[in-house]
Amino acid sequence: MQTLGLYLSIPFCKSKCTYCNFASGVYPASQIDGYITRVIDDLRAMRSHAAEWGTELPEIVDTVYLGGGTPSLLSAEQLSRLFSALRREFVVLPASEITVECAPGQLEDASLASMAENGVNRISFGVQSFIDAEAKHSGRLHTREMALADLNRVRSAGISRLSLDLIAGLPGQTAGSWQESLEVLGSTGVDHASVYMLEVDDDSRLGREVNAGGFRYYAPQVPTDEAITDMYEEATGFLEKLGLQQYEISNFARKGRESRHNLKYWDRKPYLGLGLDAHSMLRAEDGAAMRFATTDELPGYMEAPSWQPRRLAREEELEETWFLGLRRNAGVNLRELAAQFGEETVREIQPTLVDLECEDLIVLSGSEVRLTARGRMVSNEVFERFLATTPVS
Ligand code: SF4
């Protein structure tokens, strides 16, 4: 039975974090109601769109993820409207994983109660740093105390699956302060953590400032690339010792507590994304992947989501299989790859595999190909080597 993951994008934030490169913004709260109505309209229309595009839209949903943005800004009533609409349009299995991303200090009691009533069983907190000055200098609105208090509130509301996000590379961060953030994370006993390395690119205010050699947003205090890599490595070892096994480049969990929703992205299972800048992958009737996304401009989205489904060529599917599969510690299975793309495809990639193994970037064990710890550090380079060799027989 094919099941569906459902992603709902809530792009509203109270303030814009300096490092943020997401399609999110600070909009008047009065716009949220209209936005929810727009998303519900899309939910209702999706089945007929899917039929028009010749894509299969599974009726059974087993993961739901409200991301953003800051979904914890939704009121109790807005949350209930959304969850009622999605249960009207889809069969949401009772054992579904239902996650909401929350910003510490931005979760009202009534909204938390509504989440619990509506079946939310997993919360992901965007903490980024437990050092108050680091959080503040990055534009976050919480302190360590607020974040820890929220974790207790959520547990008291009966939601026990908790994840915390940390970012390595925030301005002012040092090896010592990073260690402190990790230790506080460890003390919370959460069963999942995500660790991201700061992305310095022109898509965020901080990234632009760093690239321009400017002084705003504490840009000169951004740690060096080497220091950021060391922090990531430190986190990997620390979290493993806590019993949070790495299962993807940025994700760590106790056994059985991996994000089932996010695994669908890397395993290329069907998912539907609704709302601003939401991405989807469904399957055409012949099994080919169809991808589509909504615009990242809020006014444009409110007029029309402007989906333009695109059928992937087999070369693109193969590239994705490598690119997404290698992100997972489980890696890519060559037997499955051969079954899907042909024996010749696997034969032609062998020289690249041998080279990468000699360079200690991948490990080959039986029919599994996985990144090594070193390969994960330079994963983009490794992916490029695979993408340069993607024949399809
Ligand atoms: S809360 Fe998240 S989405 Fe909003 S500005 Fe900060 S990083 Fe971006």
Tab-separated table of C-alpha atoms and ligand atoms in Angstrom:
chain	number	residue	atom	x	y	z
A	1	MET	CA	0.000	0.000	0.000
A	2	GLN	CA	1.496	3.319	-1.081
A	3	THR	CA	1.166	6.013	1.573
A	4	LEU	CA	1.671	9.753	1.390
A	5	GLY	CA	3.672	12.257	3.433
A	6	LEU	CA	2.008	15.626	3.707
A	7	TYR	CA	4.002	18.822	4.233
A	8	LEU	CA	2.288	22.109	5.052
A	9	SER	CA	4.386	25.267	4.866
A	10	ILE	CA	3.612	28.026	7.371
A	11	PRO	CA	5.889	30.888	6.282
A	12	PHE	CA	5.166	33.376	9.075
A	13	CYS	CA	7.834	34.468	11.565
A	14	LYS	CA	7.960	37.021	14.357
A	15	SER	CA	11.388	38.209	13.253
A	16	LYS	CA	13.781	37.199	10.531
A	17	CYS	CA	16.854	35.315	11.740
A	18	THR	CA	20.022	36.708	10.213
A	19	TYR	CA	21.158	33.337	8.769
A	20	CYS	CA	17.728	32.405	7.372
A	21	ASN	CA	17.513	31.534	3.691
A	22	PHE	CA	13.961	30.152	3.721
A	23	ALA	CA	10.916	31.648	2.014
A	24	SER	CA	9.581	33.009	5.275
A	25	GLY	CA	8.871	36.514	6.437
A	26	VAL	CA	7.420	38.841	9.002
A	27	TYR	CA	3.868	39.534	7.812
A	28	PRO	CA	0.926	41.021	9.706
A	29	ALA	CA	-0.818	38.350	11.810
A	30	SER	CA	-4.057	39.316	10.036
A	31	GLN	CA	-2.727	37.587	6.878
A	32	ILE	CA	-2.498	34.165	8.509
A	33	ASP	CA	-6.231	33.390	8.359
A	34	GLY	CA	-6.418	34.078	4.634
A	35	TYR	CA	-3.312	31.983	4.074
A	36	ILE	CA	-4.813	28.999	5.921
A	37	THR	CA	-7.919	29.308	3.779
A	38	ARG	CA	-5.732	29.284	0.657
A	39	VAL	CA	-3.905	26.115	1.811
A	40	ILE	CA	-7.215	24.407	2.595
A	41	ASP	CA	-8.501	25.304	-0.879
A	42	ASP	CA	-5.380	23.686	-2.356
A	43	LEU	CA	-5.900	20.580	-0.217
A	44	ARG	CA	-9.435	20.264	-1.575
A	45	ALA	CA	-8.388	20.803	-5.182
A	46	MET	CA	-5.394	18.481	-5.137
A	47	ARG	CA	-7.166	15.264	-6.094
A	48	SER	CA	-8.550	16.733	-9.293
A	49	HIS	CA	-5.172	18.364	-10.119
A	50	ALA	CA	-3.453	15.002	-9.659
A	51	ALA	CA	-5.941	13.336	-12.026
A	52	GLU	CA	-5.355	16.111	-14.589
A	53	TRP	CA	-1.567	15.640	-14.389
A	54	GLY	CA	-1.781	11.832	-14.557
A	55	THR	CA	-0.152	11.413	-11.137
A	56	GLU	CA	-1.128	9.051	-8.373
A	57	LEU	CA	-2.119	10.743	-5.146
A	58	PRO	CA	-2.244	8.147	-2.351
A	59	GLU	CA	-5.288	8.593	-0.168
A	60	ILE	CA	-3.642	7.257	2.971
A	61	VAL	CA	-1.382	9.651	4.836
A	62	ASP	CA	1.101	8.321	7.397
A	63	THR	CA	3.242	11.397	8.057
A	64	VAL	CA	2.287	15.055	8.385
A	65	TYR	CA	4.809	17.844	8.874
A	66	LEU	CA	4.018	21.496	9.554
A	67	GLY	CA	7.189	23.430	8.786
A	68	GLY	CA	8.104	26.972	8.090
A	69	GLY	CA	8.446	29.602	9.057
A	70	THR	CA	7.042	29.267	12.523
A	71	PRO	CA	3.962	27.018	12.627
A	72	SER	CA	3.778	27.478	16.414
A	73	LEU	CA	2.456	30.984	15.698
A	74	LEU	CA	-0.827	29.467	14.483
A	75	SER	CA	-3.737	29.915	16.848
A	76	ALA	CA	-5.631	26.941	18.278
A	77	GLU	CA	-8.466	27.610	15.868
A	78	GLN	CA	-6.188	27.889	12.812
A	79	LEU	CA	-4.514	24.603	13.714
A	80	SER	CA	-7.875	22.893	14.101
A	81	ARG	CA	-9.089	24.234	10.748
A	82	LEU	CA	-6.003	22.862	9.024
A	83	PHE	CA	-6.094	19.438	10.661
A	84	SER	CA	-9.859	19.059	10.093
A	85	ALA	CA	-9.408	19.913	6.414
A	86	LEU	CA	-6.615	17.441	5.895
A	87	ARG	CA	-8.591	14.701	7.633
A	88	ARG	CA	-11.539	15.488	5.353
A	89	GLU	CA	-9.430	15.110	2.220
A	90	PHE	CA	-7.157	12.221	3.274
A	91	VAL	CA	-7.255	9.182	5.533
A	92	VAL	CA	-4.701	10.002	8.216
A	93	LEU	CA	-3.644	6.727	9.833
A	94	PRO	CA	-3.963	6.666	13.638
A	95	ALA	CA	-0.277	5.699	13.934
A	96	SER	CA	0.842	8.599	11.756
A	97	GLU	CA	3.841	10.687	12.725
A	98	ILE	CA	2.567	14.273	12.999
A	99	THR	CA	5.285	16.884	13.513
A	100	VAL	CA	5.068	20.620	14.106
A	101	GLU	CA	8.111	22.897	14.025
A	102	CYS	CA	8.067	25.310	16.941
A	103	ALA	CA	10.163	28.314	17.890
A	104	PRO	CA	10.996	28.356	21.602
A	105	GLY	CA	9.139	31.132	23.395
A	106	GLN	CA	6.546	31.312	20.596
A	107	LEU	CA	4.064	28.649	21.573
A	108	GLU	CA	0.868	29.719	23.327
A	109	ASP	CA	-0.796	27.309	25.760
A	110	ALA	CA	-3.965	27.179	23.634
A	111	SER	CA	-1.983	26.338	20.480
A	112	LEU	CA	-0.093	23.585	22.295
A	113	ALA	CA	-3.385	22.150	23.597
A	114	SER	CA	-4.808	22.271	20.075
A	115	MET	CA	-1.752	20.434	18.690
A	116	ALA	CA	-2.188	17.656	21.247
A	117	GLU	CA	-5.939	17.439	20.521
A	118	ASN	CA	-5.287	17.253	16.803
A	119	GLY	CA	-2.919	14.300	17.118
A	120	VAL	CA	0.454	16.064	16.950
A	121	ASN	CA	2.933	13.593	18.442
A	122	ARG	CA	6.286	15.110	17.537
A	123	ILE	CA	7.697	18.603	17.950
A	124	SER	CA	10.866	19.967	16.434
A	125	PHE	CA	12.292	23.000	18.222
A	126	GLY	CA	14.514	25.427	16.331
A	127	VAL	CA	16.914	26.201	19.181
A	128	GLN	CA	20.105	26.658	17.110
A	129	SER	CA	22.138	27.610	20.216
A	130	PHE	CA	21.672	27.291	23.966
A	131	ILE	CA	24.027	30.266	24.451
A	132	ASP	CA	21.804	33.296	24.896
A	133	ALA	CA	24.170	35.806	23.249
A	134	GLU	CA	24.602	33.574	20.176
A	135	ALA	CA	20.849	33.089	19.828
A	136	LYS	CA	20.215	36.819	20.245
A	137	HIS	CA	22.920	37.901	17.801
A	138	SER	CA	21.368	35.592	15.192
A	139	GLY	CA	17.957	37.187	15.599
A	140	ARG	CA	16.385	34.413	17.694
A	141	LEU	CA	13.916	35.574	20.317
A	142	HIS	CA	14.504	32.960	23.006
A	143	THR	CA	16.863	32.247	25.860
A	144	ARG	CA	18.061	28.872	27.087
A	145	GLU	CA	15.619	29.104	29.970
A	146	MET	CA	12.684	29.661	27.625
A	147	ALA	CA	13.695	26.731	25.421
A	148	LEU	CA	14.041	24.353	28.385
A	149	ALA	CA	10.724	25.532	29.838
A	150	ASP	CA	9.000	24.867	26.493
A	151	LEU	CA	10.358	21.342	26.355
A	152	ASN	CA	8.782	20.680	29.753
A	153	ARG	CA	5.467	22.232	28.696
A	154	VAL	CA	5.330	20.098	25.555
A	155	ARG	CA	6.098	16.932	27.532
A	156	SER	CA	3.409	17.854	30.062
A	157	ALA	CA	0.965	18.188	27.164
A	158	GLY	CA	1.670	14.529	26.340
A	159	ILE	CA	3.937	15.054	23.309
A	160	SER	CA	7.036	12.992	23.953
A	161	ARG	CA	8.838	12.786	20.616
A	162	LEU	CA	11.062	15.843	20.609
A	163	SER	CA	13.778	17.068	18.300
A	164	LEU	CA	16.160	19.986	18.739
A	165	ASP	CA	17.998	21.818	15.941
A	166	LEU	CA	21.457	23.303	16.452
A	167	ILE	CA	23.535	25.317	13.976
A	168	ALA	CA	27.329	25.078	13.927
A	169	GLY	CA	28.878	28.350	12.777
A	170	LEU	CA	26.775	31.070	14.384
A	171	PRO	CA	28.566	34.368	15.003
A	172	GLY	CA	30.562	34.300	18.227
A	173	GLN	CA	30.423	30.523	18.557
A	174	THR	CA	33.565	28.846	19.906
A	175	ALA	CA	34.557	25.249	20.515
A	176	GLY	CA	33.717	25.808	24.186
A	177	SER	CA	30.299	27.389	23.617
A	178	TRP	CA	29.420	24.691	21.075
A	179	GLN	CA	30.303	22.029	23.609
A	180	GLU	CA	28.051	23.777	26.116
A	181	SER	CA	25.115	23.798	23.675
A	182	LEU	CA	25.659	20.094	23.029
A	183	GLU	CA	25.761	19.333	26.738
A	184	VAL	CA	22.526	21.214	27.375
A	185	LEU	CA	20.942	19.332	24.478
A	186	GLY	CA	22.156	16.084	26.043
A	187	SER	CA	20.672	17.031	29.411
A	188	THR	CA	17.189	17.360	27.887
A	189	GLY	CA	17.004	13.657	26.944
A	190	VAL	CA	15.425	14.379	23.543
A	191	ASP	CA	15.295	11.444	21.149
A	192	HIS	CA	16.228	13.358	17.984
A	193	ALA	CA	18.596	16.163	17.014
A	194	SER	CA	19.451	17.962	13.787
A	195	VAL	CA	22.822	19.642	13.389
A	196	TYR	CA	23.348	21.979	10.473
A	197	MET	CA	26.495	23.747	9.373
A	198	LEU	CA	25.935	27.453	8.727
A	199	GLU	CA	25.399	28.149	5.048
A	200	VAL	CA	27.193	31.290	3.972
A	201	ASP	CA	25.481	32.320	0.760
A	202	ASP	CA	23.750	35.338	-0.668
A	203	ASP	CA	20.323	33.983	0.271
A	204	SER	CA	20.605	35.246	3.865
A	205	ARG	CA	21.454	38.654	5.314
A	206	LEU	CA	24.311	37.201	7.327
A	207	GLY	CA	25.673	35.254	4.358
A	208	ARG	CA	25.629	38.369	2.153
A	209	GLU	CA	27.424	40.337	4.843
A	210	VAL	CA	30.099	37.670	5.287
A	211	ASN	CA	30.617	37.419	1.531
A	212	ALA	CA	30.879	41.206	1.261
A	213	GLY	CA	33.347	41.385	4.171
A	214	GLY	CA	30.897	43.584	6.101
A	215	PHE	CA	30.391	44.123	9.812
A	216	ARG	CA	26.625	43.867	10.296
A	217	TYR	CA	24.961	40.902	12.006
A	218	TYR	CA	28.235	40.098	13.801
A	219	ALA	CA	29.557	38.795	10.482
A	220	PRO	CA	33.241	39.083	11.463
A	221	GLN	CA	32.531	36.695	14.340
A	222	VAL	CA	31.414	33.834	12.082
A	223	PRO	CA	33.810	30.931	12.789
A	224	THR	CA	36.119	29.727	10.022
A	225	ASP	CA	35.114	26.816	7.783
A	226	GLU	CA	37.632	24.617	9.603
A	227	ALA	CA	36.181	25.541	12.988
A	228	ILE	CA	32.646	24.806	11.721
A	229	THR	CA	33.748	21.416	10.394
A	230	ASP	CA	35.356	20.649	13.762
A	231	MET	CA	32.111	21.560	15.546
A	232	TYR	CA	30.136	19.256	13.284
A	233	GLU	CA	32.582	16.433	13.937
A	234	GLU	CA	32.426	17.100	17.660
A	235	ALA	CA	28.616	16.951	17.526
A	236	THR	CA	28.655	13.660	15.650
A	237	GLY	CA	30.802	11.964	18.301
A	238	PHE	CA	28.969	13.583	21.200
A	239	LEU	CA	25.503	12.640	19.966
A	240	GLU	CA	26.551	9.066	19.193
A	241	LYS	CA	27.743	8.725	22.794
A	242	LEU	CA	24.330	9.941	23.933
A	243	GLY	CA	22.715	7.142	21.940
A	244	LEU	CA	21.561	9.419	19.122
A	245	GLN	CA	22.833	7.573	16.050
A	246	GLN	CA	23.508	9.534	12.921
A	247	TYR	CA	21.116	8.358	10.204
A	248	GLU	CA	21.506	11.236	7.758
A	249	ILE	CA	24.120	13.950	7.184
A	250	SER	CA	22.365	16.372	9.558
A	251	ASN	CA	20.141	14.057	11.597
A	252	PHE	CA	20.608	11.914	14.694
A	253	ALA	CA	18.087	9.784	16.567
A	254	ARG	CA	17.579	7.006	19.023
A	255	LYS	CA	16.703	3.772	17.256
A	256	GLY	CA	13.153	3.911	15.905
A	257	ARG	CA	12.901	7.671	16.498
A	258	GLU	CA	14.126	8.818	13.092
A	259	SER	CA	11.896	11.356	11.351
A	260	ARG	CA	9.679	9.111	9.244
A	261	HIS	CA	8.515	12.129	7.266
A	262	ASN	CA	12.000	13.320	6.327
A	263	LEU	CA	13.042	9.774	5.444
A	264	LYS	CA	10.448	9.909	2.666
A	265	TYR	CA	12.413	12.738	0.992
A	266	TRP	CA	15.670	10.766	0.951
A	267	ASP	CA	13.957	7.484	0.032
A	268	ARG	CA	12.032	9.220	-2.772
A	269	LYS	CA	8.663	8.106	-1.435
A	270	PRO	CA	5.603	10.175	-2.436
A	271	TYR	CA	4.988	13.407	-0.608
A	272	LEU	CA	2.752	16.373	-1.205
A	273	GLY	CA	3.768	19.873	-0.114
A	274	LEU	CA	1.194	22.615	0.188
A	275	GLY	CA	1.646	26.295	0.973
A	276	LEU	CA	4.375	28.752	0.073
A	277	ASP	CA	7.516	27.319	-1.548
A	278	ALA	CA	6.372	23.763	-0.830
A	279	HIS	CA	7.837	20.937	-2.902
A	280	SER	CA	6.148	17.697	-3.911
A	281	MET	CA	7.068	14.424	-5.483
A	282	LEU	CA	4.370	12.082	-6.707
A	283	ARG	CA	4.503	9.189	-9.145
A	284	ALA	CA	3.012	9.108	-12.621
A	285	GLU	CA	0.853	6.111	-13.484
A	286	ASP	CA	3.888	4.424	-15.110
A	287	GLY	CA	5.989	4.975	-11.960
A	288	ALA	CA	8.043	7.971	-13.145
A	289	ALA	CA	8.697	10.689	-10.578
A	290	MET	CA	6.789	13.937	-11.034
A	291	ARG	CA	8.045	16.961	-9.152
A	292	PHE	CA	6.382	20.302	-8.598
A	293	ALA	CA	6.663	23.252	-6.260
A	294	THR	CA	4.729	26.364	-5.419
A	295	THR	CA	6.045	29.892	-5.827
A	296	ASP	CA	8.140	31.430	-3.039
A	297	GLU	CA	6.397	34.833	-3.280
A	298	LEU	CA	3.537	35.170	-0.817
A	299	PRO	CA	1.347	37.601	-2.838
A	300	GLY	CA	1.742	35.391	-5.920
A	301	TYR	CA	0.947	32.261	-3.917
A	302	MET	CA	-2.216	33.831	-2.537
A	303	GLU	CA	-3.432	34.374	-6.116
A	304	ALA	CA	-2.439	30.940	-7.424
A	305	PRO	CA	0.091	28.332	-6.311
A	306	SER	CA	1.265	27.996	-9.959
A	307	TRP	CA	2.246	24.334	-9.905
A	308	GLN	CA	4.061	23.152	-12.966
A	309	PRO	CA	4.519	19.405	-12.600
A	310	ARG	CA	7.549	18.056	-14.379
A	311	ARG	CA	8.240	14.467	-15.205
A	312	LEU	CA	11.827	13.532	-14.402
A	313	ALA	CA	13.991	11.904	-17.060
A	314	ARG	CA	15.567	8.593	-16.004
A	315	GLU	CA	19.001	10.257	-15.754
A	316	GLU	CA	17.533	12.724	-13.261
A	317	GLU	CA	15.954	9.912	-11.264
A	318	LEU	CA	19.308	8.145	-11.111
A	319	GLU	CA	21.059	11.347	-9.997
A	320	GLU	CA	18.487	11.824	-7.270
A	321	THR	CA	18.845	8.232	-6.131
A	322	TRP	CA	22.573	8.825	-5.542
A	323	PHE	CA	22.273	12.358	-4.226
A	324	LEU	CA	19.464	11.648	-1.777
A	325	GLY	CA	20.370	8.046	-0.918
A	326	LEU	CA	23.946	8.878	0.049
A	327	ARG	CA	22.707	11.484	2.516
A	328	ARG	CA	21.462	8.571	4.592
A	329	ASN	CA	23.884	6.452	6.598
A	330	ALA	CA	22.109	3.409	5.153
A	331	GLY	CA	23.408	4.546	1.746
A	332	VAL	CA	22.480	3.224	-1.694
A	333	ASN	CA	21.904	-0.433	-2.449
A	334	LEU	CA	23.510	-1.443	-5.750
A	335	ARG	CA	21.183	-4.420	-6.266
A	336	GLU	CA	18.146	-2.179	-5.985
A	337	LEU	CA	19.828	0.345	-8.233
A	338	ALA	CA	20.448	-2.330	-10.872
A	339	ALA	CA	16.833	-3.503	-10.642
A	340	GLN	CA	15.600	0.034	-11.226
A	341	PHE	CA	18.127	1.402	-13.709
A	342	GLY	CA	19.772	-1.657	-15.265
A	343	GLU	CA	22.957	-3.690	-14.633
A	344	GLU	CA	24.923	-1.555	-17.077
A	345	THR	CA	24.332	1.519	-14.914
A	346	VAL	CA	25.956	-0.194	-11.948
A	347	ARG	CA	28.854	-1.498	-14.084
A	348	GLU	CA	29.598	1.964	-15.438
A	349	ILE	CA	29.708	3.556	-12.002
A	350	GLN	CA	32.251	0.989	-10.692
A	351	PRO	CA	35.426	3.006	-11.562
A	352	THR	CA	34.018	6.034	-9.702
A	353	LEU	CA	33.167	3.848	-6.711
A	354	VAL	CA	36.661	2.376	-6.618
A	355	ASP	CA	38.256	5.850	-6.813
A	356	LEU	CA	36.034	7.236	-4.064
A	357	GLU	CA	36.726	4.233	-1.851
A	358	CYS	CA	40.490	4.670	-2.321
A	359	GLU	CA	40.086	8.282	-1.250
A	360	ASP	CA	38.224	7.151	1.889
A	361	LEU	CA	35.090	9.049	0.833
A	362	ILE	CA	32.786	6.053	0.512
A	363	VAL	CA	32.717	2.537	1.865
A	364	LEU	CA	31.515	-0.438	-0.171
A	365	SER	CA	30.135	-3.299	1.856
A	366	GLY	CA	28.364	-6.049	-0.029
A	367	SER	CA	25.882	-4.252	-2.214
A	368	GLU	CA	25.721	-1.153	0.008
A	369	VAL	CA	27.494	2.116	-0.805
A	370	ARG	CA	27.818	4.585	2.051
A	371	LEU	CA	29.630	7.826	2.710
A	372	THR	CA	32.466	7.619	5.225
A	373	ALA	CA	32.706	10.211	8.009
A	374	ARG	CA	35.182	12.042	5.780
A	375	GLY	CA	32.815	11.758	2.809
A	376	ARG	CA	30.017	13.357	4.836
A	377	MET	CA	32.255	16.392	5.464
A	378	VAL	CA	32.658	16.975	1.736
A	379	SER	CA	29.403	15.417	0.637
A	380	ASN	CA	28.740	17.951	-2.109
A	381	GLU	CA	32.043	17.105	-3.795
A	382	VAL	CA	31.250	13.402	-3.594
A	383	PHE	CA	27.767	13.952	-5.033
A	384	GLU	CA	29.267	15.844	-7.953
A	385	ARG	CA	31.546	12.899	-8.750
A	386	PHE	CA	28.463	10.657	-8.923
A	387	LEU	CA	26.511	13.118	-10.993
A	388	ALA	CA	29.317	13.234	-13.546
A	389	THR	CA	28.853	9.458	-14.026
A	390	THR	CA	25.158	8.804	-14.359
A	391	PRO	CA	24.598	6.629	-17.398
A	392	VAL	CA	21.236	4.948	-17.720
A	393	SER	CA	20.970	1.775	-19.758
B	1	SF4	S1	12.290	31.147	12.586
B	1	SF4	FE1	13.092	29.775	11.003
B	1	SF4	S2	12.019	30.372	9.134
B	1	SF4	FE2	11.718	32.036	10.616
B	1	SF4	S3	13.324	33.490	10.130
B	1	SF4	FE3	14.125	32.131	11.739
B	1	SF4	S4	15.178	30.462	10.633
B	1	SF4	FE4	13.884	31.558	9.162
